């Protein structure tokens, strides 16, 4: 009995320790979108860390994802965790739309876009729930990530 507990403890440690030292984790998230009210480019959209919100910035629950983390989505885009809010912390979107236990226990990530059209376009192309890679702010992995290309460069060229 003691041997089984010891083996289980060692196995769990081997699973958790590499992710801890790597500074990277994967989380199931309910990703919602929000956009600037008013003119695009207006300066009154300030985030919790004090800078102006930019397309792709995210609101997160800092109990699970620290500010400054890089979020990598399955579609290859990445975002910075720079803001928070009550809807993200109380996980209302998960409680409403989660069908399984895993979905109801997911974190909420709210992505910012400059325009409603950009936000709804991204939301329509992606599932409500997805596995998101979270790279911690002081991680060596974060320094190796390429900068996210601007949204215009993701568009297909017209021939």
N, C-alpha and C. Protein backbone atom coordinates (compact mmCIF):
# COMPACT_ATOMS: atom_id res chain seq x y z
N UNK A 1 0.83 -1.19 0.00
CA UNK A 1 0.00 0.00 0.00
C UNK A 1 0.88 1.26 0.00
N UNK A 2 1.90 1.29 0.84
CA UNK A 2 2.80 2.44 0.91
C UNK A 2 3.57 2.57 -0.39
N UNK A 3 3.96 1.43 -0.97
CA UNK A 3 4.71 1.44 -2.23
C UNK A 3 3.87 2.04 -3.36
N UNK A 4 2.58 1.70 -3.40
CA UNK A 4 1.69 2.25 -4.44
C UNK A 4 1.60 3.77 -4.31
N UNK A 5 1.47 4.27 -3.08
CA UNK A 5 1.40 5.71 -2.86
C UNK A 5 2.70 6.40 -3.28
N UNK A 6 3.81 5.77 -2.96
CA UNK A 6 5.10 6.32 -3.33
C UNK A 6 5.25 6.40 -4.84
N UNK A 7 4.87 5.34 -5.54
CA UNK A 7 4.95 5.33 -7.01
C UNK A 7 4.02 6.38 -7.60
N UNK A 8 2.81 6.49 -7.06
CA UNK A 8 1.86 7.49 -7.56
C UNK A 8 2.38 8.90 -7.32
N UNK A 9 2.99 9.15 -6.18
CA UNK A 9 3.55 10.47 -5.87
C UNK A 9 4.69 10.81 -6.81
N UNK A 10 5.57 9.85 -7.06
CA UNK A 10 6.69 10.08 -7.97
C UNK A 10 6.19 10.33 -9.39
N UNK A 11 5.21 9.56 -9.83
CA UNK A 11 4.65 9.74 -11.18
C UNK A 11 4.04 11.13 -11.33
N UNK A 12 3.30 11.56 -10.32
CA UNK A 12 2.69 12.89 -10.37
C UNK A 12 3.76 13.97 -10.40
N UNK A 13 4.79 13.80 -9.61
CA UNK A 13 5.88 14.78 -9.60
C UNK A 13 6.57 14.85 -10.96
N UNK A 14 6.76 13.72 -11.59
CA UNK A 14 7.41 13.71 -12.91
C UNK A 14 6.55 14.39 -13.97
N UNK A 15 5.24 14.36 -13.80
CA UNK A 15 4.35 15.04 -14.74
C UNK A 15 4.32 16.55 -14.51
N UNK A 16 4.37 16.97 -13.25
CA UNK A 16 4.21 18.38 -12.91
C UNK A 16 5.52 19.16 -13.00
N UNK A 17 6.61 18.58 -12.56
CA UNK A 17 7.88 19.29 -12.47
C UNK A 17 8.37 19.84 -13.80
N UNK A 18 8.38 19.05 -14.91
CA UNK A 18 8.87 19.63 -16.17
C UNK A 18 8.07 20.84 -16.62
N UNK A 19 6.76 20.80 -16.46
CA UNK A 19 5.94 21.94 -16.87
C UNK A 19 6.23 23.16 -16.01
N UNK A 20 6.50 22.94 -14.74
CA UNK A 20 6.80 24.05 -13.84
C UNK A 20 8.10 24.73 -14.22
N UNK A 21 9.13 23.95 -14.50
CA UNK A 21 10.41 24.52 -14.86
C UNK A 21 10.41 25.08 -16.27
N UNK A 22 9.59 24.55 -17.13
CA UNK A 22 9.53 25.05 -18.50
C UNK A 22 8.82 26.39 -18.57
N UNK A 23 7.99 26.70 -17.57
CA UNK A 23 7.27 27.96 -17.57
C UNK A 23 6.13 27.97 -18.57
N UNK A 24 5.64 26.80 -18.89
CA UNK A 24 4.58 26.69 -19.89
C UNK A 24 3.55 25.67 -19.41
N UNK A 25 2.29 25.95 -19.68
CA UNK A 25 1.22 25.01 -19.35
C UNK A 25 0.12 25.11 -20.40
N UNK A 26 -0.70 24.10 -20.46
CA UNK A 26 -1.86 24.12 -21.35
C UNK A 26 -3.11 24.11 -20.48
N UNK A 27 -4.07 24.95 -20.86
CA UNK A 27 -5.32 25.05 -20.12
C UNK A 27 -6.50 24.97 -21.07
N UNK A 28 -7.57 24.34 -20.62
CA UNK A 28 -8.82 24.40 -21.36
C UNK A 28 -9.45 25.75 -21.04
N UNK A 29 -9.80 26.50 -22.08
CA UNK A 29 -10.34 27.84 -21.87
C UNK A 29 -11.58 28.07 -22.72
N UNK A 30 -12.49 28.85 -22.16
CA UNK A 30 -13.63 29.37 -22.90
C UNK A 30 -13.17 30.75 -23.34
N UNK A 31 -13.00 30.92 -24.65
CA UNK A 31 -12.48 32.19 -25.17
C UNK A 31 -13.64 33.03 -25.68
N UNK A 32 -13.79 34.21 -25.09
CA UNK A 32 -14.80 35.17 -25.52
C UNK A 32 -14.08 36.36 -26.14
N UNK A 33 -14.84 37.25 -26.77
CA UNK A 33 -14.24 38.41 -27.42
C UNK A 33 -14.94 39.68 -26.95
N UNK A 34 -14.20 40.78 -26.97
CA UNK A 34 -14.79 42.10 -26.74
C UNK A 34 -14.07 43.10 -27.64
N UNK A 35 -14.68 44.26 -27.83
CA UNK A 35 -14.13 45.23 -28.77
C UNK A 35 -14.26 46.63 -28.20
N UNK A 36 -13.55 47.53 -28.85
CA UNK A 36 -13.56 48.93 -28.43
C UNK A 36 -14.92 49.54 -28.71
N UNK A 37 -15.45 50.23 -27.73
CA UNK A 37 -16.68 50.99 -27.97
C UNK A 37 -16.24 52.38 -28.38
N UNK A 38 -16.79 52.88 -29.43
CA UNK A 38 -16.34 54.19 -29.94
C UNK A 38 -15.43 53.98 -31.12
N UNK A 39 -14.65 54.99 -31.43
CA UNK A 39 -13.79 54.94 -32.60
C UNK A 39 -12.61 54.00 -32.38
N UNK A 40 -12.26 53.26 -33.42
CA UNK A 40 -11.05 52.44 -33.37
C UNK A 40 -9.86 53.37 -33.19
N UNK A 41 -8.95 53.00 -32.36
CA UNK A 41 -7.77 53.82 -32.13
C UNK A 41 -7.95 54.88 -31.06
N UNK A 42 -9.12 54.90 -30.41
CA UNK A 42 -9.29 55.89 -29.35
C UNK A 42 -8.44 55.49 -28.15
N UNK A 43 -7.96 56.46 -27.41
CA UNK A 43 -7.00 56.21 -26.34
C UNK A 43 -7.64 55.89 -24.99
N UNK A 44 -8.96 55.79 -24.90
CA UNK A 44 -9.56 55.58 -23.60
C UNK A 44 -9.72 54.11 -23.23
N UNK A 45 -9.15 53.20 -24.01
CA UNK A 45 -9.24 51.77 -23.72
C UNK A 45 -7.94 51.34 -23.05
N UNK A 46 -7.87 51.57 -21.75
CA UNK A 46 -6.65 51.28 -21.02
C UNK A 46 -6.85 49.98 -20.24
N UNK A 47 -5.81 49.15 -20.19
CA UNK A 47 -5.89 47.88 -19.50
C UNK A 47 -5.38 48.00 -18.07
N UNK A 48 -5.46 46.90 -17.35
CA UNK A 48 -5.10 46.89 -15.93
C UNK A 48 -3.63 47.20 -15.68
N UNK A 49 -2.75 46.89 -16.63
CA UNK A 49 -1.33 47.16 -16.41
C UNK A 49 -0.94 48.57 -16.86
N UNK A 50 -1.92 49.36 -17.34
CA UNK A 50 -1.68 50.77 -17.62
C UNK A 50 -1.45 51.15 -19.06
N UNK A 51 -1.27 50.21 -19.94
CA UNK A 51 -1.05 50.60 -21.34
C UNK A 51 -2.36 50.50 -22.12
N UNK A 52 -2.35 51.07 -23.31
CA UNK A 52 -3.52 51.05 -24.18
C UNK A 52 -3.74 49.65 -24.72
N UNK A 53 -4.99 49.18 -24.71
CA UNK A 53 -5.32 47.86 -25.27
C UNK A 53 -5.05 47.83 -26.77
N UNK A 54 -4.56 46.70 -27.24
CA UNK A 54 -4.31 46.48 -28.66
C UNK A 54 -5.03 45.22 -29.09
N UNK A 55 -5.32 45.12 -30.37
CA UNK A 55 -5.99 43.93 -30.89
C UNK A 55 -5.23 42.68 -30.47
N UNK A 56 -5.96 41.72 -29.92
CA UNK A 56 -5.37 40.47 -29.50
C UNK A 56 -4.98 40.42 -28.04
N UNK A 57 -4.95 41.57 -27.34
CA UNK A 57 -4.68 41.54 -25.90
C UNK A 57 -5.81 40.77 -25.22
N UNK A 58 -5.52 40.22 -24.06
CA UNK A 58 -6.52 39.39 -23.38
C UNK A 58 -6.73 39.80 -21.93
N UNK A 59 -7.96 39.60 -21.49
CA UNK A 59 -8.30 39.69 -20.07
C UNK A 59 -8.26 38.27 -19.53
N UNK A 60 -7.62 38.11 -18.38
CA UNK A 60 -7.47 36.78 -17.78
C UNK A 60 -7.75 36.86 -16.29
N UNK A 61 -7.93 35.72 -15.68
CA UNK A 61 -8.03 35.61 -14.23
C UNK A 61 -6.60 35.41 -13.74
N UNK A 62 -6.07 36.39 -13.03
CA UNK A 62 -4.66 36.34 -12.62
C UNK A 62 -4.39 35.26 -11.57
N UNK A 63 -5.42 34.62 -11.04
CA UNK A 63 -5.19 33.48 -10.14
C UNK A 63 -4.69 32.27 -10.93
N UNK A 64 -4.96 32.25 -12.25
CA UNK A 64 -4.56 31.12 -13.10
C UNK A 64 -3.51 31.51 -14.13
N UNK A 65 -3.58 32.74 -14.62
CA UNK A 65 -2.67 33.21 -15.67
C UNK A 65 -2.12 34.57 -15.25
N UNK A 66 -0.82 34.67 -15.00
CA UNK A 66 -0.27 35.96 -14.57
C UNK A 66 -0.19 36.98 -15.71
N UNK A 67 -0.25 38.27 -15.34
CA UNK A 67 -0.04 39.33 -16.33
C UNK A 67 1.30 39.14 -17.01
N UNK A 68 1.35 39.46 -18.27
CA UNK A 68 2.59 39.35 -19.02
C UNK A 68 2.77 38.00 -19.69
N UNK A 69 1.92 37.03 -19.37
CA UNK A 69 2.01 35.72 -20.01
C UNK A 69 1.64 35.85 -21.47
N UNK A 70 2.19 34.98 -22.29
CA UNK A 70 1.85 34.91 -23.71
C UNK A 70 0.90 33.73 -23.86
N UNK A 71 -0.28 33.97 -24.47
CA UNK A 71 -1.28 32.94 -24.72
C UNK A 71 -1.19 32.54 -26.19
N UNK A 72 -1.04 31.25 -26.44
CA UNK A 72 -0.92 30.75 -27.81
C UNK A 72 -2.15 29.92 -28.11
N UNK A 73 -2.90 30.35 -29.12
CA UNK A 73 -4.16 29.71 -29.47
C UNK A 73 -3.94 28.64 -30.55
N UNK A 74 -4.86 27.69 -30.68
CA UNK A 74 -4.69 26.62 -31.67
C UNK A 74 -4.58 27.10 -33.12
N UNK A 75 -5.11 28.29 -33.42
CA UNK A 75 -5.01 28.81 -34.79
C UNK A 75 -3.65 29.44 -35.08
N UNK A 76 -2.74 29.41 -34.09
CA UNK A 76 -1.39 29.93 -34.28
C UNK A 76 -1.19 31.36 -33.84
N UNK A 77 -2.27 32.06 -33.51
CA UNK A 77 -2.12 33.44 -33.04
C UNK A 77 -1.72 33.43 -31.57
N UNK A 78 -1.10 34.52 -31.15
CA UNK A 78 -0.74 34.63 -29.74
C UNK A 78 -1.17 35.99 -29.23
N UNK A 79 -1.36 36.06 -27.93
CA UNK A 79 -1.83 37.29 -27.28
C UNK A 79 -1.12 37.47 -25.96
N UNK A 80 -1.17 38.70 -25.47
CA UNK A 80 -0.58 39.02 -24.17
C UNK A 80 -1.69 39.12 -23.13
N UNK A 81 -1.44 38.57 -21.95
CA UNK A 81 -2.37 38.67 -20.82
C UNK A 81 -2.10 40.00 -20.12
N UNK A 82 -2.98 40.99 -20.34
CA UNK A 82 -2.72 42.34 -19.82
C UNK A 82 -3.87 42.94 -19.03
N UNK A 83 -5.00 42.28 -18.96
CA UNK A 83 -6.18 42.88 -18.34
C UNK A 83 -6.94 41.82 -17.57
N UNK A 84 -7.91 42.27 -16.78
CA UNK A 84 -8.79 41.36 -16.06
C UNK A 84 -10.15 42.03 -15.93
N UNK A 85 -11.12 41.30 -15.45
CA UNK A 85 -12.44 41.87 -15.28
C UNK A 85 -13.34 40.90 -14.55
N UNK A 86 -14.50 41.37 -14.09
CA UNK A 86 -15.39 40.51 -13.30
C UNK A 86 -15.92 39.31 -14.07
N UNK A 87 -16.22 39.47 -15.36
CA UNK A 87 -16.75 38.35 -16.14
C UNK A 87 -15.71 37.24 -16.31
N UNK A 88 -14.45 37.62 -16.33
CA UNK A 88 -13.37 36.64 -16.45
C UNK A 88 -13.18 35.93 -15.11
N UNK A 89 -13.20 36.68 -14.03
CA UNK A 89 -12.97 36.09 -12.71
C UNK A 89 -14.14 35.22 -12.25
N UNK A 90 -15.38 35.62 -12.52
CA UNK A 90 -16.51 34.82 -12.04
C UNK A 90 -16.89 33.71 -13.01
N UNK A 91 -16.24 33.68 -14.19
CA UNK A 91 -16.37 32.59 -15.17
C UNK A 91 -17.82 32.39 -15.64
N UNK A 92 -18.54 33.48 -15.82
CA UNK A 92 -19.94 33.41 -16.23
C UNK A 92 -20.11 32.67 -17.56
N UNK A 93 -19.23 32.93 -18.53
CA UNK A 93 -19.35 32.29 -19.85
C UNK A 93 -19.21 30.77 -19.74
N UNK A 94 -18.37 30.30 -18.83
CA UNK A 94 -18.19 28.86 -18.64
C UNK A 94 -19.42 28.27 -17.99
N UNK A 95 -19.93 28.95 -16.99
CA UNK A 95 -21.10 28.42 -16.28
C UNK A 95 -22.32 28.34 -17.20
N UNK A 96 -22.42 29.24 -18.16
CA UNK A 96 -23.56 29.25 -19.08
C UNK A 96 -23.40 28.22 -20.19
N UNK A 97 -22.21 28.15 -20.80
CA UNK A 97 -22.05 27.33 -22.00
C UNK A 97 -21.36 25.99 -21.79
N UNK A 98 -20.79 25.73 -20.62
CA UNK A 98 -20.10 24.46 -20.38
C UNK A 98 -21.06 23.29 -20.32
N UNK A 99 -20.80 22.27 -21.12
CA UNK A 99 -21.67 21.08 -21.15
C UNK A 99 -21.11 19.93 -20.33
N UNK A 100 -19.80 19.85 -20.23
CA UNK A 100 -19.17 18.76 -19.49
C UNK A 100 -18.51 19.32 -18.24
N UNK A 101 -18.08 18.43 -17.37
CA UNK A 101 -17.37 18.85 -16.16
C UNK A 101 -16.10 19.60 -16.53
N UNK A 102 -15.39 19.12 -17.55
CA UNK A 102 -14.15 19.77 -17.97
C UNK A 102 -14.41 21.19 -18.46
N UNK A 103 -15.47 21.37 -19.25
CA UNK A 103 -15.80 22.70 -19.76
C UNK A 103 -16.24 23.62 -18.63
N UNK A 104 -17.00 23.11 -17.68
CA UNK A 104 -17.45 23.95 -16.56
C UNK A 104 -16.31 24.33 -15.63
N UNK A 105 -15.19 23.61 -15.69
CA UNK A 105 -14.02 23.93 -14.87
C UNK A 105 -12.97 24.72 -15.64
N UNK A 106 -13.25 25.08 -16.87
CA UNK A 106 -12.29 25.81 -17.71
C UNK A 106 -12.12 27.25 -17.22
N UNK A 107 -11.00 27.85 -17.60
CA UNK A 107 -10.80 29.27 -17.33
C UNK A 107 -11.44 30.07 -18.45
N UNK A 108 -11.68 31.36 -18.22
CA UNK A 108 -12.22 32.25 -19.24
C UNK A 108 -11.13 33.21 -19.67
N UNK A 109 -10.96 33.34 -20.98
CA UNK A 109 -10.04 34.30 -21.57
C UNK A 109 -10.87 35.19 -22.48
N UNK A 110 -10.74 36.48 -22.33
CA UNK A 110 -11.51 37.45 -23.12
C UNK A 110 -10.55 38.22 -24.02
N UNK A 111 -10.62 38.00 -25.34
CA UNK A 111 -9.71 38.65 -26.29
C UNK A 111 -10.26 39.98 -26.76
N UNK A 112 -9.40 40.99 -26.79
CA UNK A 112 -9.79 42.33 -27.21
C UNK A 112 -9.50 42.52 -28.70
N UNK A 113 -10.43 43.19 -29.39
CA UNK A 113 -10.26 43.58 -30.79
C UNK A 113 -10.66 45.04 -30.93
N UNK A 114 -10.08 45.72 -31.90
CA UNK A 114 -10.39 47.14 -32.12
C UNK A 114 -11.81 47.34 -32.62
N UNK A 115 -12.30 46.41 -33.45
CA UNK A 115 -13.64 46.58 -34.02
C UNK A 115 -14.51 45.37 -33.74
N UNK A 116 -15.79 45.59 -33.75
CA UNK A 116 -16.76 44.52 -33.55
C UNK A 116 -16.64 43.50 -34.67
N UNK A 117 -16.43 43.96 -35.90
CA UNK A 117 -16.30 43.05 -37.04
C UNK A 117 -15.13 42.09 -36.88
N UNK A 118 -13.96 42.61 -36.46
CA UNK A 118 -12.80 41.74 -36.22
C UNK A 118 -13.09 40.71 -35.13
N UNK A 119 -13.71 41.16 -34.05
CA UNK A 119 -14.00 40.29 -32.92
C UNK A 119 -14.95 39.16 -33.32
N UNK A 120 -16.04 39.51 -33.96
CA UNK A 120 -17.02 38.50 -34.34
C UNK A 120 -16.49 37.58 -35.43
N UNK A 121 -15.65 38.09 -36.30
CA UNK A 121 -15.02 37.26 -37.32
C UNK A 121 -14.13 36.20 -36.69
N UNK A 122 -13.29 36.62 -35.73
CA UNK A 122 -12.42 35.66 -35.06
C UNK A 122 -13.24 34.63 -34.29
N UNK A 123 -14.28 35.10 -33.59
CA UNK A 123 -15.12 34.20 -32.79
C UNK A 123 -15.85 33.18 -33.66
N UNK A 124 -16.26 33.58 -34.85
CA UNK A 124 -16.99 32.65 -35.73
C UNK A 124 -16.08 31.59 -36.33
N UNK A 125 -14.78 31.86 -36.42
CA UNK A 125 -13.83 30.90 -36.99
C UNK A 125 -13.25 29.94 -35.96
N UNK A 126 -13.54 30.15 -34.69
CA UNK A 126 -12.92 29.36 -33.64
C UNK A 126 -13.98 28.76 -32.71
N UNK A 127 -13.68 27.60 -32.11
CA UNK A 127 -14.64 26.98 -31.18
C UNK A 127 -14.73 27.77 -29.88
N UNK A 128 -15.82 27.57 -29.14
CA UNK A 128 -16.00 28.25 -27.87
C UNK A 128 -14.93 27.82 -26.86
N UNK A 129 -14.67 26.52 -26.79
CA UNK A 129 -13.68 25.97 -25.87
C UNK A 129 -12.48 25.49 -26.66
N UNK A 130 -11.28 25.79 -26.16
CA UNK A 130 -10.06 25.35 -26.82
C UNK A 130 -8.94 25.21 -25.79
N UNK A 131 -7.94 24.43 -26.16
CA UNK A 131 -6.76 24.30 -25.31
C UNK A 131 -5.79 25.40 -25.69
N UNK A 132 -5.41 26.20 -24.70
CA UNK A 132 -4.54 27.35 -24.92
C UNK A 132 -3.22 27.09 -24.19
N UNK A 133 -2.12 27.32 -24.89
CA UNK A 133 -0.80 27.24 -24.25
C UNK A 133 -0.53 28.56 -23.56
N UNK A 134 -0.09 28.50 -22.32
CA UNK A 134 0.23 29.68 -21.54
C UNK A 134 1.72 29.65 -21.24
N UNK A 135 2.43 30.65 -21.73
CA UNK A 135 3.87 30.76 -21.49
C UNK A 135 4.06 31.87 -20.46
N UNK A 136 4.64 31.50 -19.32
CA UNK A 136 4.84 32.43 -18.21
C UNK A 136 5.74 33.60 -18.63
N UNK A 137 5.58 34.78 -18.01
CA UNK A 137 6.33 35.96 -18.44
C UNK A 137 7.85 35.84 -18.32
N UNK A 138 8.37 35.12 -17.36
CA UNK A 138 9.82 35.02 -17.18
C UNK A 138 10.40 33.73 -17.74
N UNK A 139 9.68 33.11 -18.64
CA UNK A 139 10.09 31.83 -19.17
C UNK A 139 11.11 31.99 -20.30
N UNK A 140 12.00 31.02 -20.43
CA UNK A 140 12.93 31.02 -21.56
C UNK A 140 12.16 30.79 -22.86
N UNK A 141 11.06 30.05 -22.78
CA UNK A 141 10.24 29.79 -23.97
C UNK A 141 9.68 31.08 -24.53
N UNK A 142 9.30 32.03 -23.67
CA UNK A 142 8.73 33.30 -24.11
C UNK A 142 9.71 34.08 -24.97
N UNK A 143 10.98 34.05 -24.62
CA UNK A 143 12.00 34.77 -25.39
C UNK A 143 12.19 34.15 -26.77
N UNK A 144 11.86 32.88 -26.93
CA UNK A 144 12.05 32.19 -28.20
C UNK A 144 10.86 32.33 -29.14
N UNK A 145 9.72 32.83 -28.63
CA UNK A 145 8.52 32.94 -29.46
C UNK A 145 8.67 34.08 -30.45
N UNK A 146 8.23 33.85 -31.71
CA UNK A 146 8.25 34.97 -32.66
C UNK A 146 7.14 35.95 -32.32
N UNK A 147 7.33 37.19 -32.69
CA UNK A 147 6.29 38.18 -32.50
C UNK A 147 5.11 37.83 -33.39
N UNK A 148 3.91 38.13 -32.92
CA UNK A 148 2.72 37.85 -33.70
C UNK A 148 2.64 38.80 -34.88
N UNK A 149 2.40 38.27 -36.11
CA UNK A 149 2.26 39.17 -37.25
C UNK A 149 0.98 39.99 -37.12
N UNK A 150 0.95 41.17 -37.72
CA UNK A 150 -0.29 41.95 -37.68
C UNK A 150 -1.41 41.21 -38.40
N UNK A 151 -2.66 41.50 -38.02
CA UNK A 151 -3.80 40.80 -38.60
C UNK A 151 -3.84 40.95 -40.11
N UNK A 152 -3.40 42.08 -40.65
CA UNK A 152 -3.43 42.28 -42.11
C UNK A 152 -2.55 41.27 -42.81
N UNK A 153 -1.45 40.85 -42.20
CA UNK A 153 -0.55 39.92 -42.86
C UNK A 153 -1.11 38.51 -42.86
N UNK A 154 -2.16 38.24 -42.04
CA UNK A 154 -2.77 36.92 -42.01
C UNK A 154 -3.79 36.75 -43.13
N UNK A 155 -4.20 37.84 -43.73
CA UNK A 155 -5.19 37.78 -44.81
C UNK A 155 -4.57 37.17 -46.06
N UNK A 156 -5.38 36.45 -46.79
CA UNK A 156 -4.92 35.83 -48.03
C UNK A 156 -4.79 36.90 -49.12
N UNK A 157 -3.72 36.87 -49.89
CA UNK A 157 -3.57 37.87 -50.95
C UNK A 157 -4.60 37.63 -52.05
N UNK A 158 -5.09 38.69 -52.63
CA UNK A 158 -6.03 38.58 -53.76
C UNK A 158 -5.25 38.43 -55.04
N UNK A 159 -5.67 37.49 -55.87
CA UNK A 159 -5.00 37.25 -57.16
C UNK A 159 -5.86 37.72 -58.29
